CSV table of C-alpha atoms in Angstrom, one decimal:
chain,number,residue,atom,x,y,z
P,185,UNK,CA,15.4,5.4,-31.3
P,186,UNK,CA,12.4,5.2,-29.2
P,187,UNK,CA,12.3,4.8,-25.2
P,188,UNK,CA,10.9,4.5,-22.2
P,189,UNK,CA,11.3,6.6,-19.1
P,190,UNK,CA,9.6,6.0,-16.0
P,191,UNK,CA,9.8,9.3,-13.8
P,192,UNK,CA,9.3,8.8,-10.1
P,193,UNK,CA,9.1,12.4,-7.6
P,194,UNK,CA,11.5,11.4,-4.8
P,195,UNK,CA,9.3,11.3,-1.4
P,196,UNK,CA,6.5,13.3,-3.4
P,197,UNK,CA,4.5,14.2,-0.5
P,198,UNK,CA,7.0,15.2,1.9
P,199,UNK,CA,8.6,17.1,-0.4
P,200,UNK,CA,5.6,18.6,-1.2
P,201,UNK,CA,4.9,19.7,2.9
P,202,UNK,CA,8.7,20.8,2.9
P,203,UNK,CA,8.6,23.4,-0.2
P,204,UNK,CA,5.5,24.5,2.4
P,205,UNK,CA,7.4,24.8,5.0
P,206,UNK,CA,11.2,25.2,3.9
P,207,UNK,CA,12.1,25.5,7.9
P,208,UNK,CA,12.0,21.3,7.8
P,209,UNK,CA,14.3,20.9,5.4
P,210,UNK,CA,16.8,17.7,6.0
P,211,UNK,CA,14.6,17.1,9.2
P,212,UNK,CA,12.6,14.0,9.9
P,213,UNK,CA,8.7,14.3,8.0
P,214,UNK,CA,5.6,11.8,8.2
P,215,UNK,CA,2.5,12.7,6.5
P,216,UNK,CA,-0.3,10.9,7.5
P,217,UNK,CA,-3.6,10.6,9.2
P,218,UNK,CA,-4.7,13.6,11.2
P,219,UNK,CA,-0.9,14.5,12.0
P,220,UNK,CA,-1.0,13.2,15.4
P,221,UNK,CA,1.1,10.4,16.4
P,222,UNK,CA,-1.0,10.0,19.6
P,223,UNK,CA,-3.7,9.0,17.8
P,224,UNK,CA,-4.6,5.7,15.5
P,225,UNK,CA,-3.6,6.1,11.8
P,226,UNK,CA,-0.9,5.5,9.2
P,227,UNK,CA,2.3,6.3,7.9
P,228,UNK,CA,1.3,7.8,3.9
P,229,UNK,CA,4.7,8.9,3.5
P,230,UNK,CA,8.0,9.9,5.1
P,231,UNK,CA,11.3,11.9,3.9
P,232,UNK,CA,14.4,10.3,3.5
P,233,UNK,CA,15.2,11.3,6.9
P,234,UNK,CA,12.6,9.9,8.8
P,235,UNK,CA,13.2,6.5,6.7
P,236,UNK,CA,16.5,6.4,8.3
P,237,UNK,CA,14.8,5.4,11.2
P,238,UNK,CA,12.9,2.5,9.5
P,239,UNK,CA,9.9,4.9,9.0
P,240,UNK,CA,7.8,3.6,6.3
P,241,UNK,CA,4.6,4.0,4.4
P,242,UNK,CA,1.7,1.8,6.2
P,243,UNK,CA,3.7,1.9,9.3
P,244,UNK,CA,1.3,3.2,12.7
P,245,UNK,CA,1.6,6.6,13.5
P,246,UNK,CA,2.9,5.1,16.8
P,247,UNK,CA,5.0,3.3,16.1
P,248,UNK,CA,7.1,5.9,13.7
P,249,UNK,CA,6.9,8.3,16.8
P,250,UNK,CA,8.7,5.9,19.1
P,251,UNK,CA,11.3,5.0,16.1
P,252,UNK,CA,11.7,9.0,16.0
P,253,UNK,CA,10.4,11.0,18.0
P,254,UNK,CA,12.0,14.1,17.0
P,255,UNK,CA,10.2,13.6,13.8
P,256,UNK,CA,7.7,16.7,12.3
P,257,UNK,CA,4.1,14.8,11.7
P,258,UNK,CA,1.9,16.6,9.2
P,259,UNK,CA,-1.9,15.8,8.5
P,260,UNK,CA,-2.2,14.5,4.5
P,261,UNK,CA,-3.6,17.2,2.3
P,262,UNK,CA,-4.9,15.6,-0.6
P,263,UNK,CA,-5.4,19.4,-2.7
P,264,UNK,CA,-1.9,20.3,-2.0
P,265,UNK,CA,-0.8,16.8,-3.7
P,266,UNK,CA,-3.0,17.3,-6.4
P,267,UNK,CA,-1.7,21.0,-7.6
P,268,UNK,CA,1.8,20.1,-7.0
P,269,UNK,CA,1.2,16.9,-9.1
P,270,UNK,CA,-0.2,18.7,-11.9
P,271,UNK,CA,2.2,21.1,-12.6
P,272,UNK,CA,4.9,17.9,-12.8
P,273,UNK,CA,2.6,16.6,-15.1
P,274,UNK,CA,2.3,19.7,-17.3
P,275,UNK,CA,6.3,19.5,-17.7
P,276,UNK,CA,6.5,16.1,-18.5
P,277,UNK,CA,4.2,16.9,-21.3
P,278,UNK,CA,6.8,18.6,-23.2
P,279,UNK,CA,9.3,16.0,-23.2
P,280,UNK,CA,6.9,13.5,-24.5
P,281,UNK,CA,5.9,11.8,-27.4
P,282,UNK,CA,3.2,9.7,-25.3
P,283,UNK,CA,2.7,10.6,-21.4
P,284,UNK,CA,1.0,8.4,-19.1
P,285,UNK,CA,0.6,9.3,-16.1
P,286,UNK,CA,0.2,6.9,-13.0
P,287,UNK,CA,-1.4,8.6,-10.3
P,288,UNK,CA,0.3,12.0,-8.0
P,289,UNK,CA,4.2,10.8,-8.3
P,290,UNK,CA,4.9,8.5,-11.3
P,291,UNK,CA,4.4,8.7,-15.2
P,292,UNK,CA,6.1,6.6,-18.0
P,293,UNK,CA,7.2,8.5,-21.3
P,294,UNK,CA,7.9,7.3,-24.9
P,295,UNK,CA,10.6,9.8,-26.1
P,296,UNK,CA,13.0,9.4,-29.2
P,297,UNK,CA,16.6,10.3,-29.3
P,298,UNK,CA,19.0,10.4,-26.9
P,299,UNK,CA,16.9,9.1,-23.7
P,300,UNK,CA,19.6,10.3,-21.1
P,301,UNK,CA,20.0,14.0,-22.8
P,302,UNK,CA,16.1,13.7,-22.3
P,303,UNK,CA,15.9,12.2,-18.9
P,304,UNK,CA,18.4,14.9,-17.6
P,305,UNK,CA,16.3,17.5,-19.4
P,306,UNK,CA,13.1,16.6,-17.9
P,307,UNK,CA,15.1,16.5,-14.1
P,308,UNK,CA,16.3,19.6,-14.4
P,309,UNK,CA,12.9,21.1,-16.1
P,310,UNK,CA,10.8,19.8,-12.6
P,311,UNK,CA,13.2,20.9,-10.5
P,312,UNK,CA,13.6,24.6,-12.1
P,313,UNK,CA,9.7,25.2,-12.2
P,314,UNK,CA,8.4,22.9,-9.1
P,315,UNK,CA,10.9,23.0,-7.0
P,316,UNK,CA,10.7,18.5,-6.5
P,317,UNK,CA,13.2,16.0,-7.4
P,318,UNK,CA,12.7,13.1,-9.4
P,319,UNK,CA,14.3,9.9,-10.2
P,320,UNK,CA,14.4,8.8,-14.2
P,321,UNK,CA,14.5,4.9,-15.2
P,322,UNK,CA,15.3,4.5,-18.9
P,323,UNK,CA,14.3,1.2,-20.5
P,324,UNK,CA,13.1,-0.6,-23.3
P,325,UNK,CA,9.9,-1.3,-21.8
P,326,UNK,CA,8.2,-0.3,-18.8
P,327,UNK,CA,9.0,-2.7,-16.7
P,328,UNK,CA,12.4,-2.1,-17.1
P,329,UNK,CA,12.4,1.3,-17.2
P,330,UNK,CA,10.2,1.3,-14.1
P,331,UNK,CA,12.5,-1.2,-12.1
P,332,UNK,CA,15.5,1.8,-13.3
P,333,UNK,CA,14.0,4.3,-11.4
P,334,UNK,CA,14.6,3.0,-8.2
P,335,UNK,CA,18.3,1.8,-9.0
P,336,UNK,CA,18.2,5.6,-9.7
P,337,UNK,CA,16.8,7.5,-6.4
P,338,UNK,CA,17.5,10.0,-5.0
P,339,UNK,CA,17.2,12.4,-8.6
P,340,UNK,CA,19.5,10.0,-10.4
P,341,UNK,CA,19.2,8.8,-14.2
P,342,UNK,CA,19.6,4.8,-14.5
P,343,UNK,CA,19.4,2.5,-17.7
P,344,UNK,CA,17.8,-1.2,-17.4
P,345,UNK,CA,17.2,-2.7,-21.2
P,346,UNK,CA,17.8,-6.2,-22.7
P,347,UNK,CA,21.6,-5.8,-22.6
P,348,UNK,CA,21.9,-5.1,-18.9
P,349,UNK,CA,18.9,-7.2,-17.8
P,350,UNK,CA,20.7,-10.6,-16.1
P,351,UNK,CA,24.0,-9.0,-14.9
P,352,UNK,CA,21.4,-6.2,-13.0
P,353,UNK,CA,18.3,-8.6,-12.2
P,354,UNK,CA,19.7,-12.4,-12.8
P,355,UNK,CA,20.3,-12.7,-8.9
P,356,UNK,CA,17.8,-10.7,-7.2
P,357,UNK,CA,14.7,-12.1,-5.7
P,358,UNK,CA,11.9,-12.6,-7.4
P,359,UNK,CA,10.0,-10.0,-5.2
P,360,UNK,CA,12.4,-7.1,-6.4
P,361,UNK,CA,10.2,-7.8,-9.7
P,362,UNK,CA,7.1,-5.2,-10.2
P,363,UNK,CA,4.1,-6.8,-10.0
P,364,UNK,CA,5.6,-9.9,-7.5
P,365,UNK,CA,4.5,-9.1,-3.9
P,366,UNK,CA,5.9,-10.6,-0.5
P,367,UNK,CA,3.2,-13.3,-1.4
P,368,UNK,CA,4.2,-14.5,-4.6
P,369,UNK,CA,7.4,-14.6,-4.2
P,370,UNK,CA,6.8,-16.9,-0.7
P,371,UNK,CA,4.8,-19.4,-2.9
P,372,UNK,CA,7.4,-19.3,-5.4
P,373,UNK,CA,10.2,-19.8,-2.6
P,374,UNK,CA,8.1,-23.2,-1.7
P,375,UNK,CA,8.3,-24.1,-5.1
P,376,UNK,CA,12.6,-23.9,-4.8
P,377,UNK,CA,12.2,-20.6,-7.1
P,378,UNK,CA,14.5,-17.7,-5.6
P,379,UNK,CA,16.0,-15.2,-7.9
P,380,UNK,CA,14.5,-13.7,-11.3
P,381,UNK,CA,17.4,-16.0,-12.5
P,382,UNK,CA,15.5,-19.4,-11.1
P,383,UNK,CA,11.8,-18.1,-12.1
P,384,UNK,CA,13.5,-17.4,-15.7
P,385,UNK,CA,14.8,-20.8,-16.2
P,386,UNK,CA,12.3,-22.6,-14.3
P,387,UNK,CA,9.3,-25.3,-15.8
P,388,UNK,CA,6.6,-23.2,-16.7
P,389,UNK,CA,4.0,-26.1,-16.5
P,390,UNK,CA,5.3,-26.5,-12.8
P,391,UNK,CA,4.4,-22.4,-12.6
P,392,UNK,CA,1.0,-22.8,-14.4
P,393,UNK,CA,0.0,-25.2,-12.4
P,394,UNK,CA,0.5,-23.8,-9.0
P,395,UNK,CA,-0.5,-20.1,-10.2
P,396,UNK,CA,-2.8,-21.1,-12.9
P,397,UNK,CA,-2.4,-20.9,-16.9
P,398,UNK,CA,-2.4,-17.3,-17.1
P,399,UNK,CA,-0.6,-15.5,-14.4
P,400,UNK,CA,2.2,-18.7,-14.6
P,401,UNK,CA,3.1,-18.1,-18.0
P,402,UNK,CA,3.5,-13.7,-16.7
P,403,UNK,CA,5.3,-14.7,-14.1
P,404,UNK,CA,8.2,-16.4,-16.2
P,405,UNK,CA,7.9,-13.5,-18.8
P,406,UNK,CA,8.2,-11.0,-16.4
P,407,UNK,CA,11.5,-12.9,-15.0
P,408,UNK,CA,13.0,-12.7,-18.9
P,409,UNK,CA,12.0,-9.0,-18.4
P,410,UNK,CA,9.1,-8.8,-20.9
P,411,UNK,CA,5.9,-6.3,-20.6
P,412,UNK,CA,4.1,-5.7,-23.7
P,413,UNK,CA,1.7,-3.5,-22.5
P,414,UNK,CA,2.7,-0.1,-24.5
P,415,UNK,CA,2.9,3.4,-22.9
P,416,UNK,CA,-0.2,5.1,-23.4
P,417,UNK,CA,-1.9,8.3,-23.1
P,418,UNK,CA,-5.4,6.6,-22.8
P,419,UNK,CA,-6.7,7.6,-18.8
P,420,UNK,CA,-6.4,4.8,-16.8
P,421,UNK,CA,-9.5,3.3,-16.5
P,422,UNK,CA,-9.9,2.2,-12.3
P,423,UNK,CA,-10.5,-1.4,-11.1
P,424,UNK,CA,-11.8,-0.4,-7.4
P,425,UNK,CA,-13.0,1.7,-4.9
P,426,UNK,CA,-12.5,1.6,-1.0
P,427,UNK,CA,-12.5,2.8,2.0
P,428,UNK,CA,-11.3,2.0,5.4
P,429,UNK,CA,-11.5,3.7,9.0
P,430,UNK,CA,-9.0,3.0,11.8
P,431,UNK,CA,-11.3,3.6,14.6
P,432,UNK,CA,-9.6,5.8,17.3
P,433,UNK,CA,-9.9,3.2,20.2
P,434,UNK,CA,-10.4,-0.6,19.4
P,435,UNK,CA,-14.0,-2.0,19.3
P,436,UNK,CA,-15.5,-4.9,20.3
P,437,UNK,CA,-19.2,-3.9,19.4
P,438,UNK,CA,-20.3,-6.5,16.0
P,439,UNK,CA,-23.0,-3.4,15.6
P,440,UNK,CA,-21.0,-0.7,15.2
P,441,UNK,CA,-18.4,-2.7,12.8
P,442,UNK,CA,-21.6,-4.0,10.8
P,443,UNK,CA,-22.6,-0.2,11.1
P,444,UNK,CA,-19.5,1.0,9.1
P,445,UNK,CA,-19.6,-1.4,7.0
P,446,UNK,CA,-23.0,-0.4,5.7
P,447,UNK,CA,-22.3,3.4,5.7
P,448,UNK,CA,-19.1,2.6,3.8
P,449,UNK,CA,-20.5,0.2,1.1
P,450,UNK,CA,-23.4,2.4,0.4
P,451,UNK,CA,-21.3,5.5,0.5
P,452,UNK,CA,-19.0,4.0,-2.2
P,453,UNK,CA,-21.8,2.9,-3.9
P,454,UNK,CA,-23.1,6.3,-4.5
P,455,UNK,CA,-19.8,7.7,-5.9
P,456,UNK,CA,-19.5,4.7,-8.3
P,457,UNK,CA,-22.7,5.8,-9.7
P,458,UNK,CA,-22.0,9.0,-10.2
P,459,UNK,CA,-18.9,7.7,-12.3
P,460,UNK,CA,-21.2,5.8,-14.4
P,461,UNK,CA,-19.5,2.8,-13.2
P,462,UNK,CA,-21.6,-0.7,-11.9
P,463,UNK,CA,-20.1,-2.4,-9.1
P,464,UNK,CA,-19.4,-6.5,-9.8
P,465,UNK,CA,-18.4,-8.0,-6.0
P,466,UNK,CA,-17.6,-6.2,-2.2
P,467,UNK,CA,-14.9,-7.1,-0.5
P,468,UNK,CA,-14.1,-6.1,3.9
P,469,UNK,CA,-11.4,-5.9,5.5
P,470,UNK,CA,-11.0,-6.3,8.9
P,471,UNK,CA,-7.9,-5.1,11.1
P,472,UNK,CA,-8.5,-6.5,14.6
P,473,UNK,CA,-6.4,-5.7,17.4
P,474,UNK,CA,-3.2,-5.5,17.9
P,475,UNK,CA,-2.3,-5.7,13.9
P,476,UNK,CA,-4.4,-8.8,12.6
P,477,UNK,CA,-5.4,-7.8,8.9
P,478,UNK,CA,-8.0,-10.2,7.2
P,479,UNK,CA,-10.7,-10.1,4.1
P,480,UNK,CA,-13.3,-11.8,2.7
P,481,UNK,CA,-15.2,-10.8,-0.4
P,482,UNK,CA,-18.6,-11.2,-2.4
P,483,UNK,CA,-19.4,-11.1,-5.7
P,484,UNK,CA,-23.0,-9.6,-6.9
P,485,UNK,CA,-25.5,-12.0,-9.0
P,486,UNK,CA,-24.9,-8.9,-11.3
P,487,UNK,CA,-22.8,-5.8,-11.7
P,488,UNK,CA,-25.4,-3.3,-10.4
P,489,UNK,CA,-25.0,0.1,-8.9
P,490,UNK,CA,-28.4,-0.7,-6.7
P,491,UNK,CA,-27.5,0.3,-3.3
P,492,UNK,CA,-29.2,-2.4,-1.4
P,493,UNK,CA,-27.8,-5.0,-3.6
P,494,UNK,CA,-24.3,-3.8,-2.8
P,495,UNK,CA,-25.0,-3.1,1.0
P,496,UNK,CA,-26.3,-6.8,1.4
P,497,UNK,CA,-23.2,-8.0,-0.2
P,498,UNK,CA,-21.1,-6.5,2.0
P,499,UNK,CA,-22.8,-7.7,4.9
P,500,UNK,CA,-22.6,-11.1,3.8
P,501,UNK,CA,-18.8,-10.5,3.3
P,502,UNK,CA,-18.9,-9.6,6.8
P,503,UNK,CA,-20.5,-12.5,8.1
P,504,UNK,CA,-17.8,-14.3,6.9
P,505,UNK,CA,-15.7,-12.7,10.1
P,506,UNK,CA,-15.7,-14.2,13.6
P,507,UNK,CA,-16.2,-10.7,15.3
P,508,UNK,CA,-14.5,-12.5,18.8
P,509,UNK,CA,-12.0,-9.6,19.4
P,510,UNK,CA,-11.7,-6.0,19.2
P,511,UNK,CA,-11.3,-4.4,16.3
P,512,UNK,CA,-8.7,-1.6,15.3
P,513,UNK,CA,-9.3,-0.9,11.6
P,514,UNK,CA,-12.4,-1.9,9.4
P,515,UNK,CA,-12.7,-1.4,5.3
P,516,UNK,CA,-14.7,-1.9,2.4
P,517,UNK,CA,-13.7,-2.0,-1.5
P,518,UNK,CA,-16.2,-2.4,-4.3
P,519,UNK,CA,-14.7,-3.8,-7.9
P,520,UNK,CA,-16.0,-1.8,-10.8
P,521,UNK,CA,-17.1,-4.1,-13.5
């Protein structure tokens, strides 16, 4: 009998800085920026320790260092990550009829046979040779299997298929469904839709019209707990590319935020190239001051890898933005046609 696994590193990158530095063990670990909480940046990670403080990914440096300030704060290193990811990779490669891998912490398998013998197999194989825990969801898809893996954490094994799906998910809300953000699941909550339960059993014309006649008719199917989409070993092909800068004190200049803009957008430009890729719109973001996040976009005429072309887009995405306060964080993303 075929299944899916969904294996998920527990707090991948911390873990990764404690097998570095075995001494922080059990103690309090954010990872990101340069390291230093006294200056601007973000949260990329933290260990289960520091989370116990309501430290979280995205979170300012800042702000995690006045919710703990015992904590240990390490600067990302993106190398480190990499290595440590590949060997988990290698592993999983054994235990696999089809691997694919989503990115440093995360892979789905297709395995046959007894998917718990499997899923305690491939725990115990990381663990032995990497030294990093892991947390298995088994299902008979990937969305379920993926939703399993965080019933499972920490390096637990849990089972999510047809037969468990509305006792587990029936009540939840919708936004405990992958691929349903805080967003979607407010405009669902103004349409009276709740639970998985309620977006399971509600009209789907009523969906389809306020989310449109494709993602309306997902929404309900991923309620039901359907995903089609296979597990494959085929590399994931990416939609985007971006960049941002938190600048390290707020500014209130237009020229240097047009300034980065430019530099990033033509920057990104270049790399996109190189991939062989053409770039189809631009999109900025702007974080003003104190936490204000807002973006407008641009599509190009044509996808084109022309760096002019892409640089003017961006400005006119830019000039979209009443620059009227000062500005903490400014980005740019390019979608890869």
């Amino acid at each position: 009998m075929s299944s899916v696994l969904h294996v998920d590193l527990d707090e991948f990158i911390a873990a990764v800085e404690i097998l570095r530095r075995p001494e922080l063990a059990g103690r309090p670990v954010v990872v990101g920026g340069r390291g230093d909480p006294s200056t601007r940046g973000a949260v990329a990670t933290a260990s289960y320790a520091a989370r116990r403080f309501g430290i979280h990914s995205g979170m300012a440096l800042r702000i995690a260092a006045r919710r703990c300030p015992d904590a240990v704060f390490l600067p990302a290193d993106r190398d480190a990550y990499d290595e440590a990811s590949q060997r988990v990779m290698k592993v999983l490669e054994r235990f696999a009829d089809v691997l694919e891998v989503w990115g440093w912490d995360e892979a789905f398998l297709q395995v046959e046979g007894d998917a718990e013998a499997v899923a305690r197999a491939v725990q115990e194989a990381v663990w032995q040779e990497t030294g990093l825990a892991c947390s298995i969801g088994i299902g008979d898809n990937k969305l379920r299997a993926k939703l399993a893996s965080a019933f499972a954490k920490p390096a637990g094994v849990y089972r999510l298929t047809g037969r468990e799906w509305w006792s587990v998910m029936g009540d939840r809300p919708t936004r405990d469904l992958w691929g349903i953000g805080s967003k979607t699941a407010r405009r669902l909550a103004d349409l009276g839709i709740r639970t998985v339960r309620e977006l399971a059993e509600s009209d789907a014309d009523q969906v389809s019209a306020a989310f449109g006649p494709r993602t309306g008719p997902w929404l309900v199917a991923l309620a039901h707990g359907e995903y089609d989409s296979p597990v494959s070993s085929a590399p994931r092909t990416p939609r985007s590319r971006s960049f941002e800068r938190t600048f390290d004190e707020d500014v209130d200049d237009p020229a240097i935020v047009a300034a980065e803009v430019q530099r990033m957008a033509r920057e990104l430009c270049g790399h996109v190239a190189a991939a062989d890729r053409l770039v189809s719109g631009v999109a900025v973001k702007i974080r003003f001051a104190p936490f204000f996040t807002r973006a407008r976009s641009r599509r190009l005429s044509e996808p084109s890898v022309d760096a002019e072309a892409v640089a003017a887009a961006a400005a006119t995405a830019l000039a979209r933005f009443e620059l009227d306060r000062p500005v903490r964080l400014v980005g740019v993303r390019v979608d890869l046609a």
